[in-house]
Tab-separated table of C-alpha atoms (C1' of nucleotides) in Angstrom:
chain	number	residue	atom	x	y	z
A	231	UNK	CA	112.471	103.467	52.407
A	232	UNK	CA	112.699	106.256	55.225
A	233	UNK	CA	111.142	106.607	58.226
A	234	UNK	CA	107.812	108.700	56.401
A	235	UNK	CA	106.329	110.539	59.229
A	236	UNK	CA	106.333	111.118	63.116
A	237	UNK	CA	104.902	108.438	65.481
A	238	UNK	CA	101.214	107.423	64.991
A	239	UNK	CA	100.670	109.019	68.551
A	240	UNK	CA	101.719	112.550	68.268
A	241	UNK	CA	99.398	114.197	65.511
A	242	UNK	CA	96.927	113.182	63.029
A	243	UNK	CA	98.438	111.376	60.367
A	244	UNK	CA	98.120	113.240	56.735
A	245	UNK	CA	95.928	110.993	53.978
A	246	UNK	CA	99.295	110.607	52.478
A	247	UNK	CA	101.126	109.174	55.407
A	248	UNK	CA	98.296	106.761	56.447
A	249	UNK	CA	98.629	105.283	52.722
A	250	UNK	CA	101.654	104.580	53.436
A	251	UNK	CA	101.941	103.155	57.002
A	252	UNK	CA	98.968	101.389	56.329
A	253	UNK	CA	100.700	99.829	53.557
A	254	UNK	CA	103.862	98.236	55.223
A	255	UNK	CA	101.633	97.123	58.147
A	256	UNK	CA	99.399	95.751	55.656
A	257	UNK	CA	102.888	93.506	54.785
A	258	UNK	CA	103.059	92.121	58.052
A	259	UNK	CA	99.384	91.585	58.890
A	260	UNK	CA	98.720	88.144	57.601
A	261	UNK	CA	99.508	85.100	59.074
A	262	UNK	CA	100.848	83.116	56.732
A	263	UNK	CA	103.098	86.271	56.051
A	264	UNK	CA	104.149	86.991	59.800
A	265	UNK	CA	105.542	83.584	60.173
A	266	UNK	CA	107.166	83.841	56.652
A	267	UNK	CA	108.852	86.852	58.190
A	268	UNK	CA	109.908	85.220	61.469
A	269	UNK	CA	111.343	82.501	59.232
A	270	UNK	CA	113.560	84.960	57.608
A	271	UNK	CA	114.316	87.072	60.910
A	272	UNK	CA	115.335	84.014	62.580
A	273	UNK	CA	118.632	83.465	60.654
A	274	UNK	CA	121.246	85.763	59.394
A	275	UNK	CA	119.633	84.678	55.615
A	276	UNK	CA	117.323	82.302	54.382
A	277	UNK	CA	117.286	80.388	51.073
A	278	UNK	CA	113.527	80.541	49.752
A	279	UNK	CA	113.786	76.767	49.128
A	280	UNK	CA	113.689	76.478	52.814
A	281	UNK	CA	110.741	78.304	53.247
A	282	UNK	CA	107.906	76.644	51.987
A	283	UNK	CA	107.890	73.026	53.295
A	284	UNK	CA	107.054	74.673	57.249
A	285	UNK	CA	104.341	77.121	56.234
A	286	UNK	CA	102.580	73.892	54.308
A	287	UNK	CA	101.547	76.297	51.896
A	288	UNK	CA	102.515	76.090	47.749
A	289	UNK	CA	105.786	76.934	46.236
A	290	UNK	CA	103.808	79.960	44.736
A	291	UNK	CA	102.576	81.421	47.484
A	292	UNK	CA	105.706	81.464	49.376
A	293	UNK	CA	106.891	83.407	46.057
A	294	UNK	CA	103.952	85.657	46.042
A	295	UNK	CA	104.380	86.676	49.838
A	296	UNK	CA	108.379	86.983	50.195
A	297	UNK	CA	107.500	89.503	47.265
A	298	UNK	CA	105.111	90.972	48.814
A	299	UNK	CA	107.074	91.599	51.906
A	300	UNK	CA	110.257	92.923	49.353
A	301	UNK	CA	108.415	95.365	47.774
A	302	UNK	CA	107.449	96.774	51.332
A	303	UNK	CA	111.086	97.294	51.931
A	304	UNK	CA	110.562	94.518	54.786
A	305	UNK	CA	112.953	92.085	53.554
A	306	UNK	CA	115.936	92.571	51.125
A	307	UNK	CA	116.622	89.849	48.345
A	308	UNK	CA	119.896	88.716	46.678
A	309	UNK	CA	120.057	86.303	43.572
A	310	UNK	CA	123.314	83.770	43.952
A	311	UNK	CA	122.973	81.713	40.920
A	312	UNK	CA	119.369	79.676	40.877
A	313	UNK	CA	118.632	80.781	44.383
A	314	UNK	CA	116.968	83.480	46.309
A	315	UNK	CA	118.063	84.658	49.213
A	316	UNK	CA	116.132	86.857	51.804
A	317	UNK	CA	117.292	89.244	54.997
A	318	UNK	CA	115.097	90.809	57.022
A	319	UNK	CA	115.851	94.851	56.644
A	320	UNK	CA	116.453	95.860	60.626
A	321	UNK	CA	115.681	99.616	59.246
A	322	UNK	CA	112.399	99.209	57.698
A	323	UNK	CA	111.324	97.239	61.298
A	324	UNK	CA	113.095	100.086	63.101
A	325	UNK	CA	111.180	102.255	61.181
A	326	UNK	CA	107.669	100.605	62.086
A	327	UNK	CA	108.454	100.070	66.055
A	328	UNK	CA	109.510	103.505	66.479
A	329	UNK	CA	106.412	104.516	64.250
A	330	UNK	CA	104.128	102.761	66.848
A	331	UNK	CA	106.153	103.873	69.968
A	332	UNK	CA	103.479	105.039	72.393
A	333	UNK	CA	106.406	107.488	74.622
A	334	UNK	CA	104.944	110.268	73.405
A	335	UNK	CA	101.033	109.265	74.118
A	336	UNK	CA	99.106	111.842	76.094
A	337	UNK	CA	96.128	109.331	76.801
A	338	UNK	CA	96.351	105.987	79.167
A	339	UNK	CA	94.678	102.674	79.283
B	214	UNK	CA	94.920	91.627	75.592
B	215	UNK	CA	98.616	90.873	76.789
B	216	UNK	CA	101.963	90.782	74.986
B	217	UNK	CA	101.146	87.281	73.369
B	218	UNK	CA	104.899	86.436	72.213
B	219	UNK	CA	108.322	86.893	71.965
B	220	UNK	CA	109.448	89.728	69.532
B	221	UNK	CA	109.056	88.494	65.795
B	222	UNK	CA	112.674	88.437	64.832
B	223	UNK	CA	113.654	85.714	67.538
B	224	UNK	CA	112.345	82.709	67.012
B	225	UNK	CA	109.954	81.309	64.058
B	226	UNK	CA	106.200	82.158	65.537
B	227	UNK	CA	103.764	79.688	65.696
B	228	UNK	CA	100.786	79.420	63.507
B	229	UNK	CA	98.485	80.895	67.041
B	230	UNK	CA	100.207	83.592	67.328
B	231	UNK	CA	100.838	84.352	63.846
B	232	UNK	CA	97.145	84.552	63.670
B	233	UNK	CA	96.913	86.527	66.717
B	234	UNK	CA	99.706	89.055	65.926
B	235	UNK	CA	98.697	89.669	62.160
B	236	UNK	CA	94.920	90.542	63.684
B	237	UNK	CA	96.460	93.157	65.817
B	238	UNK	CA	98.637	94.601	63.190
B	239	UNK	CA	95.677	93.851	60.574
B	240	UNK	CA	93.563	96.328	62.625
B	241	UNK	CA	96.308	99.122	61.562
B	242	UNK	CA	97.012	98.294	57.967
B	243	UNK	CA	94.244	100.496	56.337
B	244	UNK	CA	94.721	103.599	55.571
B	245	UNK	CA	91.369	105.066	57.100
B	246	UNK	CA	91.541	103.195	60.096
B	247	UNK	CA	94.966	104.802	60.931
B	248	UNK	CA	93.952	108.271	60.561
B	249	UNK	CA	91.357	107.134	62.505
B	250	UNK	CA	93.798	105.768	65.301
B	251	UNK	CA	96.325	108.631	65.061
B	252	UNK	CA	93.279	111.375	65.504
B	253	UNK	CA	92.094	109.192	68.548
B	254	UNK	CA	95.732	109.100	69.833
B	255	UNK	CA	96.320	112.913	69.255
B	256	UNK	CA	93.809	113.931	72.098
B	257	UNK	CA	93.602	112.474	75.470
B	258	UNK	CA	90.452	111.363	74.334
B	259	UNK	CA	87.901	111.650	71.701
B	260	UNK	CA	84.090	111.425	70.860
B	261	UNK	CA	83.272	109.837	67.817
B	262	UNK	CA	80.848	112.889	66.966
B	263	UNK	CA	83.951	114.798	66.050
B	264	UNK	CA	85.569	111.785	63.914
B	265	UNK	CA	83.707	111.442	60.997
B	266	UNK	CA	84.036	114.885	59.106
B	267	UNK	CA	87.926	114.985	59.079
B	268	UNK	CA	87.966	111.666	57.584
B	269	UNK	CA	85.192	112.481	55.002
B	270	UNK	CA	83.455	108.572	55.158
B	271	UNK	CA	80.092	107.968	56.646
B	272	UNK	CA	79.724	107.775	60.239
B	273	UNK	CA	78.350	104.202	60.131
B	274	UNK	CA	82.354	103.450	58.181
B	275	UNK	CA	83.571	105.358	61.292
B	276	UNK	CA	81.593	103.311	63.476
B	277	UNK	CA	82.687	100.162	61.855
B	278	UNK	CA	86.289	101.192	62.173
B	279	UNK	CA	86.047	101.981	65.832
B	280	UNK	CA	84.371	98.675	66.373
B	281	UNK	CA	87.437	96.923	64.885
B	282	UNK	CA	90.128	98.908	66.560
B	283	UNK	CA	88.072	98.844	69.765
B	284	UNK	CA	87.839	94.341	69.461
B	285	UNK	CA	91.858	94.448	68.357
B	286	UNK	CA	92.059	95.913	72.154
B	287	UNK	CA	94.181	99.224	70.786
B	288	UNK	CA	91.547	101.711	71.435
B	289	UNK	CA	89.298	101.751	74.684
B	290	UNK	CA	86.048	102.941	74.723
B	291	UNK	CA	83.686	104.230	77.110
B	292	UNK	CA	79.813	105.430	76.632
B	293	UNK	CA	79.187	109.481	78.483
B	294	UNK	CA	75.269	109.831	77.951
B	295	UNK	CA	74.881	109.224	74.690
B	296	UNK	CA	78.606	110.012	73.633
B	297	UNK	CA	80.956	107.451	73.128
B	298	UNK	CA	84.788	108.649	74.158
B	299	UNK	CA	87.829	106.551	72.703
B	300	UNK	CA	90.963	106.606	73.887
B	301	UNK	CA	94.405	104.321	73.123
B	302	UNK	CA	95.285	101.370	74.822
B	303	UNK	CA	98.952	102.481	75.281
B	304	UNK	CA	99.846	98.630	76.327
B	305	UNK	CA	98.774	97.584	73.461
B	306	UNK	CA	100.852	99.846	71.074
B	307	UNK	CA	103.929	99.180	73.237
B	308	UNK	CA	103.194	95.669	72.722
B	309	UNK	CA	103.360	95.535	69.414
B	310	UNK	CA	105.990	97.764	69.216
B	311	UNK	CA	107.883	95.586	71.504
B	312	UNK	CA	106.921	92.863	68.774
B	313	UNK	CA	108.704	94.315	65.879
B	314	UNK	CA	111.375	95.643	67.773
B	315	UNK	CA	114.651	94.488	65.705
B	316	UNK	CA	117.046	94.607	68.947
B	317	UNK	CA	117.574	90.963	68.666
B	318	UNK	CA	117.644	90.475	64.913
B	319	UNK	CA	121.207	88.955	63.453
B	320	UNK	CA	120.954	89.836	60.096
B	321	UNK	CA	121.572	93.340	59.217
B	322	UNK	CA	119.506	95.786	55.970
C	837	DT	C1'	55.457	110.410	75.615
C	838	DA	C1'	57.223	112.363	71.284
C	839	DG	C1'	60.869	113.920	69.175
C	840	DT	C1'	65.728	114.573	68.469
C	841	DC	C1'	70.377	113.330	68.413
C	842	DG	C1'	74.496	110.172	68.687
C	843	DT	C1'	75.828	105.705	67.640
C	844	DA	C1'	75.489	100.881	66.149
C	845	DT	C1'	73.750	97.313	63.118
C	846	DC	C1'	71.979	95.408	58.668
C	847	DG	C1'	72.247	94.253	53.995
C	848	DA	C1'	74.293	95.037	49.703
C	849	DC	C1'	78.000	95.527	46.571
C	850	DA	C1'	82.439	96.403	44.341
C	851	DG	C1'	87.090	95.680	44.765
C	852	DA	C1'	91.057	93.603	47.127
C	853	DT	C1'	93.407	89.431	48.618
C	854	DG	C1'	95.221	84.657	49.575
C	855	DT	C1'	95.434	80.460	47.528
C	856	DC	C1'	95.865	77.100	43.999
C	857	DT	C1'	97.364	74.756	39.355
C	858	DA	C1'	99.684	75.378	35.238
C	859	DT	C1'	103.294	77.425	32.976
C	860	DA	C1'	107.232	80.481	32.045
C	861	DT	C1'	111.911	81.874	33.025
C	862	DA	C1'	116.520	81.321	34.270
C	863	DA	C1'	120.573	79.123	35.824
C	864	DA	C1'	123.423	74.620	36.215
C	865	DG	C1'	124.872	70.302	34.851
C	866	DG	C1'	125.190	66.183	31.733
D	1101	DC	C1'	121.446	71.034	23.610
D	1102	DC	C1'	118.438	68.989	26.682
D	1103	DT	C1'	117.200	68.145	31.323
D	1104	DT	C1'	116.814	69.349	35.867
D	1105	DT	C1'	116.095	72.502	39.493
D	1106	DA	C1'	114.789	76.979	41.763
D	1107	DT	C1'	111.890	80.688	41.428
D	1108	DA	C1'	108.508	83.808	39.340
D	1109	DT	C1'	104.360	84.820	36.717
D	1110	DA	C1'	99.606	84.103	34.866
D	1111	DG	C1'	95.000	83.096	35.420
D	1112	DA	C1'	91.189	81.520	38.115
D	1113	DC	C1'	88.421	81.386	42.093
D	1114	DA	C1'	86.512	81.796	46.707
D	1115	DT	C1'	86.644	84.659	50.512
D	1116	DC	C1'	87.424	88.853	52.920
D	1117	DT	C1'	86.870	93.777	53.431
D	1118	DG	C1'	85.776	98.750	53.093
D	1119	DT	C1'	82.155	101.416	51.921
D	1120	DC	C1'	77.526	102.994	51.578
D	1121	DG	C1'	72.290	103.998	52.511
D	1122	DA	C1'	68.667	102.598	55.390
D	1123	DT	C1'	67.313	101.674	59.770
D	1124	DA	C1'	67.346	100.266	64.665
D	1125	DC	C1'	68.627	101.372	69.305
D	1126	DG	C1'	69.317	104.344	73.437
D	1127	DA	C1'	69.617	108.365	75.855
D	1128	DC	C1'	68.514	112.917	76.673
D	1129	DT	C1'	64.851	116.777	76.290
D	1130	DA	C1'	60.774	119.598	75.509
DNA sequence: TAGTCGTATCGACAGATGTCTATATAAAGG
DNA sequence: CCTTTATATAGACATCTGTCGATACGACTA
């Protein structure tokens, strides 16, 4: 997972690019999701048993969306015996802030 | 539109503004609707007459994708005649930049 | 006032997506 | 081994979404 491309502001994106972008915003834009993700980004690492008794959603969809947000290089998981344990990856979210970073916007509000 | 919340990776967010946040970054996760964004963000501004052949969709999918950008607050728009001009909302990138800024995050990738 | 041109809306439709229950897998512990 | 516990996968289903063609709306123009 590298950065991809220069900032959304500073020339049209290539179909390529977009698909990509698109794709690990795509990982953050659901609710259920987002809040999954603060979860995580709130402590150093979380166990997924914690994770689904606060989003009140099933034990399956907490699976489905922590692996949606791995395989968007958004969070990093590590197996220690029976349990799953999930880190938010600082570079990925580096990567998307500095991807939306509007310092080099021509236009104004 | 303002900056709704405290950056994602400091405290758990609450069901509102998980739903408000993921609408924002929703309006971003497809891949036409970024090219979209990044063409409108390339130029200090931009009629929608000259958006639809790059992207090679209809102009009423154009239309459609400005509408949702334009609600999500990211792009502004303003009718010339019978031209519409869009521009971006640079507050609204920078906030959700500022959102998924990973300054305060513990954990590391 | 007709006609033309730019844009938005409508209605339809296929495909994607979030959720669930049921079940499989895998690791520990008796 | 057999059970328990943590997590993942499978399959189903309702809803959402991106796209289109057809058409309506609004503003300029001849």
């Amino acid at each position: 997972m590298d950065a991809c491309c220069s900032p959304v502001c500073c020339e049209p994106l290539s179909e390529a690019d977009a698909l990509e972008m698109a794709t690990r915003l795509k990982a953050l834009a659901d609710p259920t999701r987002l809040r999954l993700f603060s979860l995580v980004a709130s402590q150093e690492q979380q166990c997924a048993c914690d994770l689904t008794e606060p989003l009140h959603v099933s034990q399956p969809t907490v699976s489905h969306h922590l692996k949606v947000l791995t395989d968007a290089g958004l969070l990093n998981r590590e197996q220690r015996g029976k349990w799953a344990y999930f880190s938010v990856s600082a570079e990925a979210l580096e990567d998307l802030a500095r991807f939306l970073d509007p310092a080099e916007l021509v236009s104004q509000a």
